[in-house]
Amino acid sequence: MSFNEFKRWLLAQGVIFVRKGKGSHMIIELNGKKSVFPNHGKKEIPEGTRLKIKKDLGL
């Protein structure tokens, strides 16, 4: 799964992209829980990164 595909999936779950962080990173939020989303476009997202973001947001 690419970063763009995962971003679309997060948006479908109701995640809000709050603001831009450093570099290509974005701060995301769902129900008061926050995480950092590294937006690297078409590159494949590592499994551990994807699972950590889902865990942080309670998905």
PDB file of C-alpha atoms in Angstrom:
ATOM      1  CA  MET A   1       0.000   0.000   0.000  1.00  0.00           C
ATOM      2  CA  SER A   2       1.373   3.410  -0.931  1.00  0.00           C
ATOM      3  CA  PHE A   3       1.294   6.495   1.274  1.00  0.00           C
ATOM      4  CA  ASN A   4      -1.349   8.033  -1.042  1.00  0.00           C
ATOM      5  CA  GLU A   5      -3.593   4.948  -0.794  1.00  0.00           C
ATOM      6  CA  PHE A   6      -3.261   4.895   2.997  1.00  0.00           C
ATOM      7  CA  LYS A   7      -4.053   8.625   3.145  1.00  0.00           C
ATOM      8  CA  ARG A   8      -7.276   8.024   1.170  1.00  0.00           C
ATOM      9  CA  TRP A   9      -8.176   5.169   3.523  1.00  0.00           C
ATOM     10  CA  LEU A  10      -7.575   7.381   6.580  1.00  0.00           C
ATOM     11  CA  LEU A  11      -9.783  10.133   5.122  1.00  0.00           C
ATOM     12  CA  ALA A  12     -12.553   7.563   4.555  1.00  0.00           C
ATOM     13  CA  GLN A  13     -12.285   6.632   8.261  1.00  0.00           C
ATOM     14  CA  GLY A  14     -12.888  10.272   9.233  1.00  0.00           C
ATOM     15  CA  VAL A  15      -9.303  11.279  10.031  1.00  0.00           C
ATOM     16  CA  ILE A  16      -8.619  15.035   9.918  1.00  0.00           C
ATOM     17  CA  PHE A  17      -5.291  16.292   8.581  1.00  0.00           C
ATOM     18  CA  VAL A  18      -4.782  19.052  11.163  1.00  0.00           C
ATOM     19  CA  ARG A  19      -1.613  20.786   9.989  1.00  0.00           C
ATOM     20  CA  LYS A  20       1.703  20.399   8.235  1.00  0.00           C
ATOM     21  CA  GLY A  21       4.662  19.298  10.326  1.00  0.00           C
ATOM     22  CA  LYS A  22       8.348  19.342   9.435  1.00  0.00           C
ATOM     23  CA  GLY A  23       9.250  18.370   5.890  1.00  0.00           C
ATOM     24  CA  SER A  24       6.776  15.923   4.395  1.00  0.00           C
ATOM     25  CA  HIS A  25       5.113  15.077   7.714  1.00  0.00           C
ATOM     26  CA  MET A  26       1.534  15.977   8.650  1.00  0.00           C
ATOM     27  CA  ILE A  27      -0.255  15.936  12.012  1.00  0.00           C
ATOM     28  CA  ILE A  28      -3.472  13.904  11.867  1.00  0.00           C
ATOM     29  CA  GLU A  29      -6.284  13.537  14.390  1.00  0.00           C
ATOM     30  CA  LEU A  30      -9.278  11.292  15.045  1.00  0.00           C
ATOM     31  CA  ASN A  31     -11.525  11.657  18.094  1.00  0.00           C
ATOM     32  CA  GLY A  32      -8.909  13.655  20.007  1.00  0.00           C
ATOM     33  CA  LYS A  33      -6.102  11.166  19.310  1.00  0.00           C
ATOM     34  CA  LYS A  34      -3.155  12.463  17.286  1.00  0.00           C
ATOM     35  CA  SER A  35      -0.407  10.919  15.186  1.00  0.00           C
ATOM     36  CA  VAL A  36       2.174  11.941  12.599  1.00  0.00           C
ATOM     37  CA  PHE A  37       1.654  10.966   8.957  1.00  0.00           C
ATOM     38  CA  PRO A  38       4.795  10.899   6.775  1.00  0.00           C
ATOM     39  CA  ASN A  39       3.511  11.813   3.299  1.00  0.00           C
ATOM     40  CA  HIS A  40       5.880  10.233   0.773  1.00  0.00           C
ATOM     41  CA  GLY A  41       3.461   9.898  -2.137  1.00  0.00           C
ATOM     42  CA  LYS A  42       3.798   6.783  -4.299  1.00  0.00           C
ATOM     43  CA  LYS A  43       6.386   5.062  -2.087  1.00  0.00           C
ATOM     44  CA  GLU A  44       5.250   1.979  -0.213  1.00  0.00           C
ATOM     45  CA  ILE A  45       4.419   2.595   3.443  1.00  0.00           C
ATOM     46  CA  PRO A  46       6.260   0.220   5.820  1.00  0.00           C
ATOM     47  CA  GLU A  47       3.936  -2.176   7.662  1.00  0.00           C
ATOM     48  CA  GLY A  48       5.162  -1.008  11.082  1.00  0.00           C
ATOM     49  CA  THR A  49       4.499   2.656  10.255  1.00  0.00           C
ATOM     50  CA  ARG A  50       0.980   1.868   9.067  1.00  0.00           C
ATOM     51  CA  LEU A  51       0.199  -0.201  12.169  1.00  0.00           C
ATOM     52  CA  LYS A  52       1.621   2.484  14.510  1.00  0.00           C
ATOM     53  CA  ILE A  53      -0.562   5.192  12.952  1.00  0.00           C
ATOM     54  CA  LYS A  54      -3.642   2.956  13.226  1.00  0.00           C
ATOM     55  CA  LYS A  55      -2.775   2.143  16.868  1.00  0.00           C
ATOM     56  CA  ASP A  56      -2.222   5.822  17.746  1.00  0.00           C
ATOM     57  CA  LEU A  57      -5.647   6.730  16.326  1.00  0.00           C
ATOM     58  CA  GLY A  58      -7.457   3.704  17.774  1.00  0.00           C
ATOM     59  CA  LEU A  59      -8.372   2.178  14.400  1.00  0.00           C
TER      60      LEU A  59
END
